[in-house]
Short mmCIF file of C-alpha atoms and ligand atoms in Angstrom, two decimals:
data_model
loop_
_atom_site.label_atom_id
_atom_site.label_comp_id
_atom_site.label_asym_id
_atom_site.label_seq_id
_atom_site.Cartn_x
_atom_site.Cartn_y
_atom_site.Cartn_z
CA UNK Z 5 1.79 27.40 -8.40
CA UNK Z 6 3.14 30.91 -7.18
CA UNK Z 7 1.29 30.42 -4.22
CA UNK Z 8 3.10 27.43 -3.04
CA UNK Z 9 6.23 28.68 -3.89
CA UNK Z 10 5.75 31.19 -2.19
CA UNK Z 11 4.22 29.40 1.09
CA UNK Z 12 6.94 27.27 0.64
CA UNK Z 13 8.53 29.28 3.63
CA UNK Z 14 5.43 29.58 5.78
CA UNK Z 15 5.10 26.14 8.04
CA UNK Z 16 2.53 23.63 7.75
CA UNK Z 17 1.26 24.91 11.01
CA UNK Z 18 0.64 28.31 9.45
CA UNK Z 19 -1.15 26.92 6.56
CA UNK Z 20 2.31 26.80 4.63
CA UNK Z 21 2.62 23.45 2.38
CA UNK Z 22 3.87 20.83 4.47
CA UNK Z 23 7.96 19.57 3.52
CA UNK Z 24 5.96 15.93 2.92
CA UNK Z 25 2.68 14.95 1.81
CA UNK Z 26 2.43 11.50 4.29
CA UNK Z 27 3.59 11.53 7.55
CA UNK Z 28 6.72 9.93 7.81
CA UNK Z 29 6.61 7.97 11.34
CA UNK Z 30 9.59 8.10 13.70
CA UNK Z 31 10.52 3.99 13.36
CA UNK Z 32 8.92 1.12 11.48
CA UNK Z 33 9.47 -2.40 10.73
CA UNK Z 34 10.23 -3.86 7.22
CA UNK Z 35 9.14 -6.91 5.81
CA UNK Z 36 10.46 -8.37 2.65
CA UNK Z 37 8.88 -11.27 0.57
CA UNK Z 38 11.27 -13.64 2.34
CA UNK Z 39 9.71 -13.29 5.91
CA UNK Z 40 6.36 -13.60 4.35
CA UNK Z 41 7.65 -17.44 2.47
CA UNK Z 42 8.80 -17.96 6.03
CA UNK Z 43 5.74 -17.69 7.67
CA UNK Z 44 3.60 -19.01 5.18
CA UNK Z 45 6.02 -22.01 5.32
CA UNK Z 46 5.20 -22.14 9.20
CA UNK Z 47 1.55 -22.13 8.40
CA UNK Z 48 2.12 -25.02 6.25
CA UNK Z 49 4.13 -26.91 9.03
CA UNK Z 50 3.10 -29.19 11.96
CA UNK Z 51 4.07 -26.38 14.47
CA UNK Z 52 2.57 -23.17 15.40
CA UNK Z 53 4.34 -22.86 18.66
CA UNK Z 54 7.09 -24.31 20.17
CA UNK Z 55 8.39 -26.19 17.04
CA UNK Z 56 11.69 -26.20 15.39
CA UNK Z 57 12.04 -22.49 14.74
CA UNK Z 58 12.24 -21.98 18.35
CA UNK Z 59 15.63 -23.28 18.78
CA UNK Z 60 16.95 -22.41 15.60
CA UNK Z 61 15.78 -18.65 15.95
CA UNK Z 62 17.67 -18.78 19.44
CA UNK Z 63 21.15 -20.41 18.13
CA UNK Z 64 21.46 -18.29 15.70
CA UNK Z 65 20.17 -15.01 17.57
CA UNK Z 66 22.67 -15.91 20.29
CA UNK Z 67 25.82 -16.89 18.12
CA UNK Z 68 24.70 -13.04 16.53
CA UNK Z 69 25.54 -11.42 19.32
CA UNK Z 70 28.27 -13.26 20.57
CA UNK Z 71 26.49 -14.85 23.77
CA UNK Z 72 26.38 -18.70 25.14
CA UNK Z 73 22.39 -18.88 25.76
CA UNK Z 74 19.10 -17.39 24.03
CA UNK Z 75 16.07 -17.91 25.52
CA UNK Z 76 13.17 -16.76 23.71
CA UNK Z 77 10.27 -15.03 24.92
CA UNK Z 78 6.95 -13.21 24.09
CA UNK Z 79 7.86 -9.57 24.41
CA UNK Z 80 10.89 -7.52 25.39
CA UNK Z 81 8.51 -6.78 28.44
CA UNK Z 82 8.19 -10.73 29.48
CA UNK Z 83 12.00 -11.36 28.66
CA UNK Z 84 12.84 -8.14 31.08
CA UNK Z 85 10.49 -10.08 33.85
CA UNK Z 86 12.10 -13.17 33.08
CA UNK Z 87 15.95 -11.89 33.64
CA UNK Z 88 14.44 -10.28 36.90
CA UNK Z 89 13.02 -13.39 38.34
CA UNK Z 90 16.67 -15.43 37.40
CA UNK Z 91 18.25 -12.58 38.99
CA UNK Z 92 16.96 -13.32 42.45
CA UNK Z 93 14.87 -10.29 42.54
CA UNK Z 94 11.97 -11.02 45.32
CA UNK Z 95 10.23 -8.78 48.00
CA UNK Z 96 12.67 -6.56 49.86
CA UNK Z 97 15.08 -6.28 46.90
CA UNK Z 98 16.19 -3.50 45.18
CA UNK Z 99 17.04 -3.12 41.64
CA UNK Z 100 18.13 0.33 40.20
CA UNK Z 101 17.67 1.41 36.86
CA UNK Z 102 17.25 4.64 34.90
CA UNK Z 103 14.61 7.04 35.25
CA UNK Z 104 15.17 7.87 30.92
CA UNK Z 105 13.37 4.42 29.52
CA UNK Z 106 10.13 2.71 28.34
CA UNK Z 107 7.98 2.02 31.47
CA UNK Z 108 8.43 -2.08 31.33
CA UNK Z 109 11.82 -1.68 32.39
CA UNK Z 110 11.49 -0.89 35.89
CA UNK Z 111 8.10 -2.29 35.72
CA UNK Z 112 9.57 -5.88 35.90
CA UNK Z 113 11.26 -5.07 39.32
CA UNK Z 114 7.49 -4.11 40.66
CA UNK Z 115 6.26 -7.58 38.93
CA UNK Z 116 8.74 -9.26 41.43
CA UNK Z 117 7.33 -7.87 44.29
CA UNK Z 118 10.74 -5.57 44.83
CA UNK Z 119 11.35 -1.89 44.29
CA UNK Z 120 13.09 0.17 41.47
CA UNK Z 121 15.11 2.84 42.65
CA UNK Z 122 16.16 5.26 39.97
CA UNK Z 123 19.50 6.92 39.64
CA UNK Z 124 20.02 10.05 37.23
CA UNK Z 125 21.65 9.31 33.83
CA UNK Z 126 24.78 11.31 32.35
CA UNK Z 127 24.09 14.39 30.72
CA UNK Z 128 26.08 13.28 27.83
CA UNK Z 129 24.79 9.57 26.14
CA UNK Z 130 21.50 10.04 29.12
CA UNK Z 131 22.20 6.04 30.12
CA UNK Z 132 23.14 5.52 33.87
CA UNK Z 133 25.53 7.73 35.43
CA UNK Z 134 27.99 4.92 37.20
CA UNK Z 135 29.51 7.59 39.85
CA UNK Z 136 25.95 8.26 40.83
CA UNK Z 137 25.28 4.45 40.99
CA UNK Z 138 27.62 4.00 43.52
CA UNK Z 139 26.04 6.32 45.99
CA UNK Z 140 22.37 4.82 46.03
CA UNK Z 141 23.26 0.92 46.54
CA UNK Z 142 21.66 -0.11 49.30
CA UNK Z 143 22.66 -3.45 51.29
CA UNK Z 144 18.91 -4.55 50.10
CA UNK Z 145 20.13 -3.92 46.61
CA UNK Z 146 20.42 -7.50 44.29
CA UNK Z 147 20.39 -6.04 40.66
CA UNK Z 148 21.35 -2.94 38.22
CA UNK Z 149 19.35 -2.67 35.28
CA UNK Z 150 20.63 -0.37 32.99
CA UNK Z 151 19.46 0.82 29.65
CA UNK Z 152 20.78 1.81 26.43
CA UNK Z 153 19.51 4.65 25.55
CA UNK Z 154 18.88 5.32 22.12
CA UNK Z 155 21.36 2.30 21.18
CA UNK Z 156 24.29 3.53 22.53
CA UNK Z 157 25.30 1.68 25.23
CA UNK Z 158 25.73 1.96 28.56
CA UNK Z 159 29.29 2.53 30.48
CA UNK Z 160 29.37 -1.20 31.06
CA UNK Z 161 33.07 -1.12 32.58
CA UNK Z 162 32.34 0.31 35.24
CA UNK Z 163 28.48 -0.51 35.75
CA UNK Z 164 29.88 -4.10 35.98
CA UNK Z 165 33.06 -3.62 37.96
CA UNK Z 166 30.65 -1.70 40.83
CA UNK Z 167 28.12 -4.52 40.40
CA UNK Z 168 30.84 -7.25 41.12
CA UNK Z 169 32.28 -5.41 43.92
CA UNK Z 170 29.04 -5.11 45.47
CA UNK Z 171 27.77 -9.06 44.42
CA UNK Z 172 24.85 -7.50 42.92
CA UNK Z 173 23.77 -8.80 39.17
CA UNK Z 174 23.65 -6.78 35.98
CA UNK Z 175 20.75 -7.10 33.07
CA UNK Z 176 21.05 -5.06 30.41
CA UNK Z 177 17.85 -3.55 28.83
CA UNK Z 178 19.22 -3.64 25.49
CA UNK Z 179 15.75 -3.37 23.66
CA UNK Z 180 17.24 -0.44 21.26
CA UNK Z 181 20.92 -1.65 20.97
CA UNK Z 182 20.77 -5.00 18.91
CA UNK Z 183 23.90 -4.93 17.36
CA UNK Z 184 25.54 -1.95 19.15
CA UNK Z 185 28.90 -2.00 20.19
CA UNK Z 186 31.24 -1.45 23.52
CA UNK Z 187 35.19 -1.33 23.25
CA UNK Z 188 34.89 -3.61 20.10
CA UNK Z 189 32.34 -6.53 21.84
CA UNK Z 190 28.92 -6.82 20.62
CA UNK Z 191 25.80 -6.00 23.22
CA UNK Z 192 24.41 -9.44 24.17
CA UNK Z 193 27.40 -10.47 26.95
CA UNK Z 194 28.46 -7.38 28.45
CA UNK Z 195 26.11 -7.60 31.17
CA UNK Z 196 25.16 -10.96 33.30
CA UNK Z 197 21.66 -10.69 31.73
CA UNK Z 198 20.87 -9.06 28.31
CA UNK Z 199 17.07 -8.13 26.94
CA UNK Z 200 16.12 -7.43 23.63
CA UNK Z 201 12.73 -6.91 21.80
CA UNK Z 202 11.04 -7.68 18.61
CA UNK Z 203 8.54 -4.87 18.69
CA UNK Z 204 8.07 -3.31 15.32
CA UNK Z 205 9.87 -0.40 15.67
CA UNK Z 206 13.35 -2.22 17.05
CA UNK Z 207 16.04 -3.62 14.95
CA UNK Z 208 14.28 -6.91 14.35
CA UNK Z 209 10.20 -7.44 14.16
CA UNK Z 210 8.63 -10.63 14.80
CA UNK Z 211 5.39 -8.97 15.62
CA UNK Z 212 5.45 -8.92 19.45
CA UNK Z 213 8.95 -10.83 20.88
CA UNK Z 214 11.90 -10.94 23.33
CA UNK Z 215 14.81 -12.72 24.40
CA UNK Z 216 17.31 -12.61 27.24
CA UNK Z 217 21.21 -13.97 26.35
CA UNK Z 218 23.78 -15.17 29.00
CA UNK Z 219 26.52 -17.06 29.16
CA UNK Z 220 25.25 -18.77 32.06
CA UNK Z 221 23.95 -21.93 31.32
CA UNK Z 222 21.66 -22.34 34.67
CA UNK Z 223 20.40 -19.06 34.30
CA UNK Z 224 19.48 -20.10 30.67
CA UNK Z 225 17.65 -23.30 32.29
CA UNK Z 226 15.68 -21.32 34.60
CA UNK Z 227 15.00 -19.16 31.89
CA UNK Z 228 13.18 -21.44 29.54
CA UNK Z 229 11.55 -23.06 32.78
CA UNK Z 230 9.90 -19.64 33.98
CA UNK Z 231 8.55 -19.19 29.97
CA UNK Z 232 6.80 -22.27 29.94
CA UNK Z 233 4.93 -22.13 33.38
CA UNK Z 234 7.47 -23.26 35.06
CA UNK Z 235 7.42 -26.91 33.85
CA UNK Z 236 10.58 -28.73 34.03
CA UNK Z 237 11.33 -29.70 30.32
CA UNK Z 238 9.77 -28.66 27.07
CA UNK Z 239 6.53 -30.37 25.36
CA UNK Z 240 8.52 -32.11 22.83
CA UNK Z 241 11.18 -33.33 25.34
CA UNK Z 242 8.43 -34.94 27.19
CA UNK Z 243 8.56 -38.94 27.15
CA UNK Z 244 5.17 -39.86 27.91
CA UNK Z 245 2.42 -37.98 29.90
CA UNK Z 246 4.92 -36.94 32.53
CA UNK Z 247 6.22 -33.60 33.22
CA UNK Z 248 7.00 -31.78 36.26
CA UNK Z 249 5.99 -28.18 37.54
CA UNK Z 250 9.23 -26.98 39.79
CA UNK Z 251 8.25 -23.41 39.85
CA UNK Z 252 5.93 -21.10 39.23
CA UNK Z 253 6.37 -19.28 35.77
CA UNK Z 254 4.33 -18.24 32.98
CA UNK Z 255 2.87 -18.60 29.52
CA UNK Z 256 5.56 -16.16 28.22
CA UNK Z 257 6.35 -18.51 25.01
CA UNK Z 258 7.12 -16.99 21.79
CA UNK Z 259 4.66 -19.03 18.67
CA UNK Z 260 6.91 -20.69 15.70
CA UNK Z 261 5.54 -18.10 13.59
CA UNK Z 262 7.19 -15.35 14.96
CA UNK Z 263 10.12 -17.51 15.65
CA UNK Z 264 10.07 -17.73 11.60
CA UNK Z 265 9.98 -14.55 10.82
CA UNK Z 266 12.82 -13.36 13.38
CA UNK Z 267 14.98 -16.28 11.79
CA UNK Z 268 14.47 -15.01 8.44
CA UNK Z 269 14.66 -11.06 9.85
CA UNK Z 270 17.91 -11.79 11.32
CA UNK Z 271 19.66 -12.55 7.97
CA UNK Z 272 19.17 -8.89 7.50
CA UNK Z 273 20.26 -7.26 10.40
CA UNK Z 274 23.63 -6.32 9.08
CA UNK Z 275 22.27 -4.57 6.30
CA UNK Z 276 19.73 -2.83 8.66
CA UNK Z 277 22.71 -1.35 10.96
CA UNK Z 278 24.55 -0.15 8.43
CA UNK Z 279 21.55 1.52 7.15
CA UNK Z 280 20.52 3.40 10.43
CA UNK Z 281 24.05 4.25 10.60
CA UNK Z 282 24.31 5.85 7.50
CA UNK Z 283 21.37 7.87 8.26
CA UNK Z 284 22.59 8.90 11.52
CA UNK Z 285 25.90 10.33 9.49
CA UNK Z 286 23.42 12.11 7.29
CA UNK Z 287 22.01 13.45 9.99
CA UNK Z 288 24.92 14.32 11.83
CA UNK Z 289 26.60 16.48 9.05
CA UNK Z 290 23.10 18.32 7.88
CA UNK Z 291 22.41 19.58 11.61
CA UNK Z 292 25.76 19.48 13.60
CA UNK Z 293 26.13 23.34 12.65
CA UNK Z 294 22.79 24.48 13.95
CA UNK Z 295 23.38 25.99 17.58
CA UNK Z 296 19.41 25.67 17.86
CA UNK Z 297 20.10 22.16 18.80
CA UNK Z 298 22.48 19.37 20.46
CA UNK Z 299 22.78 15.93 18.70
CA UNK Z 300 23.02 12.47 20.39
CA UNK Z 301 26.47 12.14 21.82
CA UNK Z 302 28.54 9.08 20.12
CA UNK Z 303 31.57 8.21 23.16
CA UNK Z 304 35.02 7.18 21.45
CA UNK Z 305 34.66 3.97 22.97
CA UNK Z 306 30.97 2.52 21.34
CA UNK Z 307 29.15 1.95 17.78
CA UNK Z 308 25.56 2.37 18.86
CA UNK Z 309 23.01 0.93 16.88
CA UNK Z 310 20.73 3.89 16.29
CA UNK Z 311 17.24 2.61 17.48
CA UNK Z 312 16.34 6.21 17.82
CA UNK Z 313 17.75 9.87 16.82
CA UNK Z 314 16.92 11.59 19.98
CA UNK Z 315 17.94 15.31 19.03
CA UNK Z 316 17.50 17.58 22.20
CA UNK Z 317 16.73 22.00 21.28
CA UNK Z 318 18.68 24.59 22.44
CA UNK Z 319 15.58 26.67 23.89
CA UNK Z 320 17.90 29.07 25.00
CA UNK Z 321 18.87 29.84 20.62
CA UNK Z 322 15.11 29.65 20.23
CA UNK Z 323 12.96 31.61 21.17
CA UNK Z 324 9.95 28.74 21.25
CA UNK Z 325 8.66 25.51 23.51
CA UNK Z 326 9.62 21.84 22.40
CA UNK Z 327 5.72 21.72 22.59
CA UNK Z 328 5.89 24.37 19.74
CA UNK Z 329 8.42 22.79 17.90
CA UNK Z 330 7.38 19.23 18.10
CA UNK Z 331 3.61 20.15 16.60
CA UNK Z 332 5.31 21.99 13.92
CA UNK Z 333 7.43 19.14 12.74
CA UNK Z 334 4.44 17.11 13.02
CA UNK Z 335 2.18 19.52 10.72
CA UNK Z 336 5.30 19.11 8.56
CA UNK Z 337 4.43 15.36 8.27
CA UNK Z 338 7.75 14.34 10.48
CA UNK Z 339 6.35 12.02 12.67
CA UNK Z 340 8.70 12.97 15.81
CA UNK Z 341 7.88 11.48 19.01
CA UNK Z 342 9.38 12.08 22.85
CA UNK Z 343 11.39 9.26 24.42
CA UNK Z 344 11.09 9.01 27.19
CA UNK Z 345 8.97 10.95 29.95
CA UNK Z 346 10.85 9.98 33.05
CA UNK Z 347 9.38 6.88 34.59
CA UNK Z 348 9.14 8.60 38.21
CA UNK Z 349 7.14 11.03 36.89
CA UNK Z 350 4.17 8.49 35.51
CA UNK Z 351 1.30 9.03 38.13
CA UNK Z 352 1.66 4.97 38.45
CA UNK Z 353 5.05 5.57 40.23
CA UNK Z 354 4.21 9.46 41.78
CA UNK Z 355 0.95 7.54 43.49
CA UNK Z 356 2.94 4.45 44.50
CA UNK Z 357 6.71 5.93 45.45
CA UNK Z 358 5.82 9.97 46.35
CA UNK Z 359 8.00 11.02 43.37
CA UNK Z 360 7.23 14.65 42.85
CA UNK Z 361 9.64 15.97 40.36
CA UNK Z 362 12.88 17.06 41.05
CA UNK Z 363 14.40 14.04 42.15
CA UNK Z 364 16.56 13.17 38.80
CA UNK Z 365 17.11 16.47 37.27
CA UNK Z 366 19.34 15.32 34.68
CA UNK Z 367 16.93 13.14 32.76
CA UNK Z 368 14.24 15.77 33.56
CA UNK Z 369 16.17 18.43 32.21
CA UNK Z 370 17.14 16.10 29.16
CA UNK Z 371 13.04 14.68 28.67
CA UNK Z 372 11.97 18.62 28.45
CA UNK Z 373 14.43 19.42 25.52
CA UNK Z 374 14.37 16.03 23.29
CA UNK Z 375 12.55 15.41 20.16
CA UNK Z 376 13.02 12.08 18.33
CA UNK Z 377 13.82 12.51 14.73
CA UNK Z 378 12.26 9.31 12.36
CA UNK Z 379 14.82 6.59 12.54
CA UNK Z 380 14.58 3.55 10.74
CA UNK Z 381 16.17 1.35 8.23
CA UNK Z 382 13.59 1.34 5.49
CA UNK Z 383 13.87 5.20 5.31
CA UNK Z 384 15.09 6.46 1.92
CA UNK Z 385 17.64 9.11 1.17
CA UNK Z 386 14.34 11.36 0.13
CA UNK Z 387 13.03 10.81 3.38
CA UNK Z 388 16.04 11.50 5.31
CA UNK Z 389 16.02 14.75 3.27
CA UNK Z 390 12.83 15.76 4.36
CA UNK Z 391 13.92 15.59 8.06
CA UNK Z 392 16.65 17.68 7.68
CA UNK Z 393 14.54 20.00 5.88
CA UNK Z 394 11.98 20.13 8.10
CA UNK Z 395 14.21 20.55 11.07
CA UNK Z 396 15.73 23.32 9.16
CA UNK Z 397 12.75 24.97 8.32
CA UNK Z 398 11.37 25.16 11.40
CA UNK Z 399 14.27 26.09 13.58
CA UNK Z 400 14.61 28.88 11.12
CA UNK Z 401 10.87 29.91 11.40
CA UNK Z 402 11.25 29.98 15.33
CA UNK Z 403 14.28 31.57 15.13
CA UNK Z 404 13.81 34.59 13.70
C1 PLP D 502 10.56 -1.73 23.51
C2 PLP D 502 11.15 -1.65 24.87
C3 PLP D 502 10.80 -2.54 25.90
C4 PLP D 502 9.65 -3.50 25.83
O1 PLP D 502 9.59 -4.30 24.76
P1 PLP D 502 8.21 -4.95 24.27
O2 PLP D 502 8.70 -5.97 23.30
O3 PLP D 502 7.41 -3.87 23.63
O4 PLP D 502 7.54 -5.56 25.44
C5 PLP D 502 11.49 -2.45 27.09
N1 PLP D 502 12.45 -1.55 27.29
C6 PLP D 502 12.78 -0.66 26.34
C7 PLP D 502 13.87 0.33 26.63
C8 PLP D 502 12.14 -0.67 25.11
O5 PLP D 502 12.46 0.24 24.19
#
């Protein structure tokens, strides 16, 4: 008993007691007995994919978020390929997008045969810097694809008033900001194209899943063609044994399952937002006083919808390595991760493009500092407690 009280101090790392006993992971999905009655249901039914759920998921995902169109898909990463093939994108094109994101995002310009070029993010909210944007359009460029980081969104005024001055089109990877908001409009229209996912650690889980919303209701055709191989009208449209291939798509449909269970998650998204955010203000007033570190920026202007809590250290107030500091939360049982490494620098895109390091030193600067903290809305107030601890007692540790 003295012993622990007294190593109660010393970190994890050190052989000190750890702040938790099981590691807490940075983002998780939850599942409630209603989305289990909702697939079982499904089970029951005469559809396992493409049934009824598919269109009801999609009305009510798109009235959500304020958009005309939903068009399911199987993954965020197959709804991002989807809005770049609708976009035009095809050999020779250009489509540029942020260096600070999940690989799939510029790896959907690459599936269309055309080439991402990256442009540095603000130092501030790390999504696309617009007066940066401006510089690297090329007359081969057809789309931006900009991301929003974290959940906060992007600077879509003026992303959108360069893209329409330049004809080019916009998609929004909007895979952590379901529900975030930008001058008082919800993120599903701001943008020409807008992709979400149902991975298990974003807002809403339905296993693996995707959509892209517009307001455009060809787009939205093409769309649910390029899903479904590119066959002209759904299996239960069909009259008959006829149906017609017009393009080449893809088996990219999501099942009725998971359609079920993001129907029946969906219900709860409000209460899941106001969750995250209430851990972000919890957050926010524990650490805002420690110079050891700089907390996500929140612009006047948005209400992001906290997918993560990327905090970024102060390494010049501590004398230590994010390396350091990262496997000492960890031994604390904080299951902090790093989002993102820069895409350029994956040796996929250093083989293929000659990028070196160097070239977008504002998300490299940012990548080298940031640390996400566990964000998700199943964490308790105990939990939540234990991240500020930790954070605490390991910036105090290193500090001294
Ligand atoms: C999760 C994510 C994706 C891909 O989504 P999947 O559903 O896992 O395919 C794409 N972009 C970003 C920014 C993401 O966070």
């Amino acid at each position: 008993m003295a012993t622990t009280a007294i190593n109660r101090g010393v970190l994890a790392i050190d052989g000190g007691v750890p702040v938790r006993r099981t590691l807490l992971p940075y983002g998780r999905q939850s599942i409630d007995e209603d989305d289990i009655q909702a697939v079982v249901e499904t089970l029951r039914s005469d559809w396992l994919t493409t049934g009824p759920n598919v269109a009801e998921f999609e009305e009510a995902f798109a009235e959500w978020v304020g958009a005309r169109y939903a068009v399911s898909f199987s993954s965020g990463t197959a709804a991002l390929h989807g809005a770049a093939f609708v976009a035009g994108l095809r050999v020779g094109d250009e489509a540029l997008t942020s260096p600070l994101t999940f690989v799939a995002t510029a790896n959907c310009v690459l599936y269309q045969r055309a080439t991402p070029v990256f442009v540095d993010v603000c130092a501030d909210t790390l999504n696309l810097d617009p007066e940066q944007l401006e510089c690297r359009i090329s007359n081969k460029a057809r789309a931006i694809l900009a991301v929003d980081y974290a959940g906060h969104p992007a600077d879509f005024e003026a992303i959108v008033r360069i893209a329409e001055s330049r004809g080019l089109v916009v998609i929004e990877d909007a895979c952590h900001a379901l529900g975030a908001e930008y001058r008082g409009r919800r993120v599903g229209s701001l943008a020409h194209l807008t992709v979400f996912s149902f991975h298990p650690v974003k807002h809403l889980s339905t296993g693996e899943g995707g959509m892209v919303t517009t307001d455009d209701a060809g787009w939205a055709q093409m769309l649910r063609q390029f899903r479904n191989h590119g066959i002209s009208s759904e299996a239960r449209e069909r009259r008959g044994w006829q149906y017609e291939m017009v393009m080449l798509g893809f088996n990219y449909r999501l099942t009725d399952i998971a359609c079920a269970l993001g129907i029946s998650q969906l219900t709860k998204i409000e209460a899941n937002l106001a969750r995250r955010r209430e851990i972000a203000a919890q957050y926010a007033a524990a650490l805002q006083g420690m110079p050891e570190l700089l907390l996500p920026c929140v612009r006047a202007d948005v209400d992001p919808a906290w997918h993560l809590y990327p905090i970024r250290l102060n390494l010049g107030r501590l004398p230590a390595t994010r390396e350091q500091i990262f496997r000492a939360l960890r031994a604390e049982n904080i299951g902090v991760n790093v989002h993102y490494i820069p895409v350029h620098l994956q040796p996929y895109y250093r083989g293929r493009f000659g990028y070196r390091g160097g070239e977008y030193p504002v998300a490299e600067n940012a990548y080298e500092h940031l640390i996400s903290l566990p964000m998700f809305h199943g964490m308790t107030d105990e939990d939540v407690g234990d991240v500020i601890s930790a954070v605490e007692k390991v910036c105090s540790a290193y500090s001294q």
